[in-house]
mmCIF file of C-alpha atoms in Angstrom:
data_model
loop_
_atom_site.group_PDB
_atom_site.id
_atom_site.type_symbol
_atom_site.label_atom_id
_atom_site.label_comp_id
_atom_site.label_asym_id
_atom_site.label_seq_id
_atom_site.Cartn_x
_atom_site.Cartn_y
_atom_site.Cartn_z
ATOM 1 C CA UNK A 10 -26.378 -3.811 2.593
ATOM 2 C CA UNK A 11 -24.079 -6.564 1.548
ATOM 3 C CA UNK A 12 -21.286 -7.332 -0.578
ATOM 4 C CA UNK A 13 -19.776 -10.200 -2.338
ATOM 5 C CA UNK A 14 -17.190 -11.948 -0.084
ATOM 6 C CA UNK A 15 -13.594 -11.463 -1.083
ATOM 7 C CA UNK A 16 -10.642 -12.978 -0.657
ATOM 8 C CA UNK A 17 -9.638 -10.846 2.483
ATOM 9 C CA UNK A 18 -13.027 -11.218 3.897
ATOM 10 C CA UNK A 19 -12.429 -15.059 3.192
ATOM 11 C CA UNK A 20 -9.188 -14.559 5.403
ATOM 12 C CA UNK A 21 -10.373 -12.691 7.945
ATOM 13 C CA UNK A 22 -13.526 -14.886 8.415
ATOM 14 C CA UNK A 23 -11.193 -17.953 8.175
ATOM 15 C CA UNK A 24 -8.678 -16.176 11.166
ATOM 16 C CA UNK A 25 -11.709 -15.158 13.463
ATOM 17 C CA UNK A 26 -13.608 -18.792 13.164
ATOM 18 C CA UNK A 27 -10.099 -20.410 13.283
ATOM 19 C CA UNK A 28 -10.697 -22.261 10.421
ATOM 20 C CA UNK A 29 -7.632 -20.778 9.322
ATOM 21 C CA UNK A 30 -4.348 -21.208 11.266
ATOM 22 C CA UNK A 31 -1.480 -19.499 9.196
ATOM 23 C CA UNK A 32 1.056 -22.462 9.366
ATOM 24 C CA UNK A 33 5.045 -21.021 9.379
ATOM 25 C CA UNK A 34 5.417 -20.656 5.977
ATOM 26 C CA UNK A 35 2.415 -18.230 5.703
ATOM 27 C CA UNK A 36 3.689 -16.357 8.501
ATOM 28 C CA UNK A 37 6.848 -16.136 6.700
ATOM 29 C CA UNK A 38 5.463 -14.681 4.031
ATOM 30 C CA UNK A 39 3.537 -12.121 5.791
ATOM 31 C CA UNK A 40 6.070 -11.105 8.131
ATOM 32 C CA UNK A 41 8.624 -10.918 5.120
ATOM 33 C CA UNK A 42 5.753 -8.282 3.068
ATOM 34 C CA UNK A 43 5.388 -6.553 6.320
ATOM 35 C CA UNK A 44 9.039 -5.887 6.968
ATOM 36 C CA UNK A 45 10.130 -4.983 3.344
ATOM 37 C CA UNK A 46 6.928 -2.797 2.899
ATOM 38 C CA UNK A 47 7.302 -0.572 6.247
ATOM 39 C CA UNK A 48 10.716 -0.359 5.364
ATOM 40 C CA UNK A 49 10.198 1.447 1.903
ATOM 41 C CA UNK A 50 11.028 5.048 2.058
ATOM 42 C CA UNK A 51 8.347 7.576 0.523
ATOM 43 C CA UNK A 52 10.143 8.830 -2.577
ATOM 44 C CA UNK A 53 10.293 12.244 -4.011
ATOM 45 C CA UNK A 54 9.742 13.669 -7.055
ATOM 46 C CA UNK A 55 13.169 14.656 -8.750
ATOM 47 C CA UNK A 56 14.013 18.475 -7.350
ATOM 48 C CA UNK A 57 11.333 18.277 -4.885
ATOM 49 C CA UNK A 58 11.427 19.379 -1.410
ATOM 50 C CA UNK A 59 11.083 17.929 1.543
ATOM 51 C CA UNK A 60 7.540 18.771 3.240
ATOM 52 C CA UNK A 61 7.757 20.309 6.096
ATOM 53 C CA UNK A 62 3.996 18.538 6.744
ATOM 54 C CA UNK A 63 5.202 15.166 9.135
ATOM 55 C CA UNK A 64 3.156 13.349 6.605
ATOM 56 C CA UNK A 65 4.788 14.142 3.336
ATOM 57 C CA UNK A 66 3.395 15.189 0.348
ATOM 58 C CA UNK A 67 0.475 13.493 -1.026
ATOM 59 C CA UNK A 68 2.420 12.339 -4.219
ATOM 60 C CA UNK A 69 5.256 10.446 -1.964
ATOM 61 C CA UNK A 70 1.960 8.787 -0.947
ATOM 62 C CA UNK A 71 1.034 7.636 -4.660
ATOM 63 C CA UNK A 72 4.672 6.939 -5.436
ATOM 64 C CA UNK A 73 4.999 5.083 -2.217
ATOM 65 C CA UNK A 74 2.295 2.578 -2.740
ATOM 66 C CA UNK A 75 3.532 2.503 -6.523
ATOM 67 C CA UNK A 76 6.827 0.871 -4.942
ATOM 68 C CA UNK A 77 4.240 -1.169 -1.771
ATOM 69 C CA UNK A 78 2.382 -2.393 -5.134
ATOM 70 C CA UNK A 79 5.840 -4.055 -7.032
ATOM 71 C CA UNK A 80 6.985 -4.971 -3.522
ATOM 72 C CA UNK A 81 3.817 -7.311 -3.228
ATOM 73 C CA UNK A 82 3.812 -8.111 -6.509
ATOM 74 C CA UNK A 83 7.275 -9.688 -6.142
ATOM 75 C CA UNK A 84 6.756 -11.442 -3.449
ATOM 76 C CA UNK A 85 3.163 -12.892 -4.289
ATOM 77 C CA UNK A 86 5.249 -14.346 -7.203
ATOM 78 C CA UNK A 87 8.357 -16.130 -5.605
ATOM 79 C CA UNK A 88 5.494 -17.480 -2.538
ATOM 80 C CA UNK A 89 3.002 -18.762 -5.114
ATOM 81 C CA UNK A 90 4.465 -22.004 -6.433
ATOM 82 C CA UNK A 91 5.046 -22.642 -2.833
ATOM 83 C CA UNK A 92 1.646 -21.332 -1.587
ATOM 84 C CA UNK A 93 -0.629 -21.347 -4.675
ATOM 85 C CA UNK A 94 -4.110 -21.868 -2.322
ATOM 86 C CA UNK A 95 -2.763 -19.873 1.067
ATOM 87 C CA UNK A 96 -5.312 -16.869 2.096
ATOM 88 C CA UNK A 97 -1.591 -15.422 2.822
ATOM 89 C CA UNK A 98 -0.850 -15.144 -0.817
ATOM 90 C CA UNK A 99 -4.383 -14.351 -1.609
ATOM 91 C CA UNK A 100 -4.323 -11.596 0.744
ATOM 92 C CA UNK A 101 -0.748 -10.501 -0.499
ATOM 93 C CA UNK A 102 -1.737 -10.705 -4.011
ATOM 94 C CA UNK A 103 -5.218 -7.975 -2.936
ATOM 95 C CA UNK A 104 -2.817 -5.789 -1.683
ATOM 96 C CA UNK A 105 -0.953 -5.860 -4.341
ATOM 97 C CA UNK A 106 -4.272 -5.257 -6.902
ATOM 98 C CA UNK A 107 -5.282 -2.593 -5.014
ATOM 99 C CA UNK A 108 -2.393 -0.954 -4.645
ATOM 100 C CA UNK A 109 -1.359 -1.034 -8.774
ATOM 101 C CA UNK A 110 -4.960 1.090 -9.180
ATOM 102 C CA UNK A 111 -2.229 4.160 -8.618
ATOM 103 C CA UNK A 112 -0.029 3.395 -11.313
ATOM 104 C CA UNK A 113 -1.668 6.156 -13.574
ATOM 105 C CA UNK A 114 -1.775 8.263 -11.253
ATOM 106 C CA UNK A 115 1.946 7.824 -10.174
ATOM 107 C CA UNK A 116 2.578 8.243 -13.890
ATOM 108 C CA UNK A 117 0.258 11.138 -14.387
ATOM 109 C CA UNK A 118 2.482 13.466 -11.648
ATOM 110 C CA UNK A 119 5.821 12.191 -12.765
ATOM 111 C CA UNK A 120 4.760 13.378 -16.290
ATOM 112 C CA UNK A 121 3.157 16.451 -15.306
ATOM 113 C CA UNK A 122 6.209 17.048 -12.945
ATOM 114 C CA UNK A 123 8.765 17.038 -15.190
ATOM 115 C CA UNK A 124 7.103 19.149 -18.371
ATOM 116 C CA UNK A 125 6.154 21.535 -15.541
ATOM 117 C CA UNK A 126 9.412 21.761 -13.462
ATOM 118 C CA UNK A 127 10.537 25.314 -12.711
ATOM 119 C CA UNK A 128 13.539 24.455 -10.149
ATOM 120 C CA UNK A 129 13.735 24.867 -7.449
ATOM 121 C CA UNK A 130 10.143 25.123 -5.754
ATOM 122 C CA UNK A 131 9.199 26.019 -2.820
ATOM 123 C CA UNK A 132 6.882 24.372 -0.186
ATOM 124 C CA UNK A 133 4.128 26.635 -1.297
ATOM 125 C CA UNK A 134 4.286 26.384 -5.152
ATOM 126 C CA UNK A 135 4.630 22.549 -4.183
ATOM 127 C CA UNK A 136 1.270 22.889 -2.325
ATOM 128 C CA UNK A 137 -0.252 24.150 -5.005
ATOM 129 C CA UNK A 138 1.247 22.195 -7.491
ATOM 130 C CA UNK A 139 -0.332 19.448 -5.579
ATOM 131 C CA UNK A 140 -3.590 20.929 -5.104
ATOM 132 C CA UNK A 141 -3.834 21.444 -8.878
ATOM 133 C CA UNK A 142 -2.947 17.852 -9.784
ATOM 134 C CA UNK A 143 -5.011 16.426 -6.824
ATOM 135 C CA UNK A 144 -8.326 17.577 -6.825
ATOM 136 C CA UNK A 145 -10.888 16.297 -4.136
ATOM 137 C CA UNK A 146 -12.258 13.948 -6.050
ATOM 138 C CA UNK A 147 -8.936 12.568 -6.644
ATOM 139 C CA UNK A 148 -7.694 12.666 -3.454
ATOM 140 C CA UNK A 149 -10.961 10.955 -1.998
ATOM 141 C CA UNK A 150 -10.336 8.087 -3.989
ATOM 142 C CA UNK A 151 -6.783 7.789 -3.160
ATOM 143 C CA UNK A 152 -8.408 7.805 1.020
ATOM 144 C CA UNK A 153 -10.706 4.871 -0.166
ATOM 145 C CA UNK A 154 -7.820 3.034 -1.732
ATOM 146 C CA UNK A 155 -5.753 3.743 1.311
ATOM 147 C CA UNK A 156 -8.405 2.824 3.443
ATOM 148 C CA UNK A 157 -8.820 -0.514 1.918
ATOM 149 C CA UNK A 158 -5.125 -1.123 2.118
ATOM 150 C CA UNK A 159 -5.059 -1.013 5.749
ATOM 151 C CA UNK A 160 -8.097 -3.239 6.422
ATOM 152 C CA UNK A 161 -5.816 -5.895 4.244
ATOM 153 C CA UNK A 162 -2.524 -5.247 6.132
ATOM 154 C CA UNK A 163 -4.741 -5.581 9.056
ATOM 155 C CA UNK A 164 -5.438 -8.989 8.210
ATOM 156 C CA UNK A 165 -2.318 -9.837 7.269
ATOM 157 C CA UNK A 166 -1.019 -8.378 10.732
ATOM 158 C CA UNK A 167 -3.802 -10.468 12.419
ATOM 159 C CA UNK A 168 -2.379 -13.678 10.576
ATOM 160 C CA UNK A 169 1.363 -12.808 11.608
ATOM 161 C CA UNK A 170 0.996 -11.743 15.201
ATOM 162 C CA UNK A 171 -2.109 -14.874 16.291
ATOM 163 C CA UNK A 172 -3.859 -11.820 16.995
ATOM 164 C CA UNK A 173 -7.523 -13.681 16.169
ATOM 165 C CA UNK A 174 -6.305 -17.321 17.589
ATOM 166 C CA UNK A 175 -5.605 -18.726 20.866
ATOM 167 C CA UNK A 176 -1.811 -19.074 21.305
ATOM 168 C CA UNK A 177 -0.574 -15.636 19.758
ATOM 169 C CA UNK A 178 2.552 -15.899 17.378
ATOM 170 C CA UNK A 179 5.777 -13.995 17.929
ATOM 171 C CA UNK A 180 5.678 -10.462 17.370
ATOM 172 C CA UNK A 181 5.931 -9.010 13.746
#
């Protein structure tokens, strides 16, 4: 099967046949998203606990890459005048796309939060709260999402790090 080429399968095509050699700038760039965006703390929901699950609750998930989404966003927009045709703003900008697609979502379980917010809740009630808001559908499309997310920021690491050219850059 085969799919239309995109701009991260542009990149990463570019990186691996070295037809693309981020120049400092681009690395810049990338190492400045990657910084600020594993630096962003998952937020809570107002009155919500702390899961006891290392992972966190699936909404600090959607509200996290809610914040990722503005994050790239921002930057895409102060790099672009200076790197209007880079694959590193192209590939900022995708993460940024495909990270907005949660916006509803993120909006959905703040509203449904607050109209339903007996205070405060417990782990459990959170659980199901969660499971009620997040069905499997729902949550399989947020894995997809997710999913695609990392094969971007693995192309952006990629381009940071040399990882796909001869003489590796410094580490991110």
């Amino acid at each position: 099967m085969t799919h239309p080429v995109d701009v991260v399968d542009a990149a990463a095509v570019a990186l691996g046949e070295r037809a693309w050699i981020p120049h400092d700038d681009e690395v810049a760039l990338g190492r400045t998203f990657l910084s600020h965006r594993d630096a962003l703390e998952p937020r809570l929901l107002p009155d919500m606990p702390r899961s006891t699950d290392p992972q966190g609750w699936i909404t600090q998930h959607v509200l996290w890459l809610e914040d990722v989404a503005a994050l790239a966003e921002n930057l895409r927009n102060q790099w672009y005048g200076h790197l209007p045709v880079s694959h590193m703003t192209a590939l900022i900008s995708a993460y940024a796309e495909h990270a907005r697609a949660v916006t509803p979502l993120a909006a959905h379980l703040r509203d449904a939060w607050a109209a339903e917010s007996p205070t405060p809740r417990t782990q459990e009630q959170v659980t199901w709260w969660e499971d009620w808001h997040l069905p499997p559908a729902q949550r399989q499309q947020l894995d997809a999402l997710t999913h695609r997310l990392i094969v971007i920021g693995s192309v952006v690491v990629a381009a940071v790090t040399g990882a796909w050219n001869e003489a590796p850059a410094q580490e991110v």
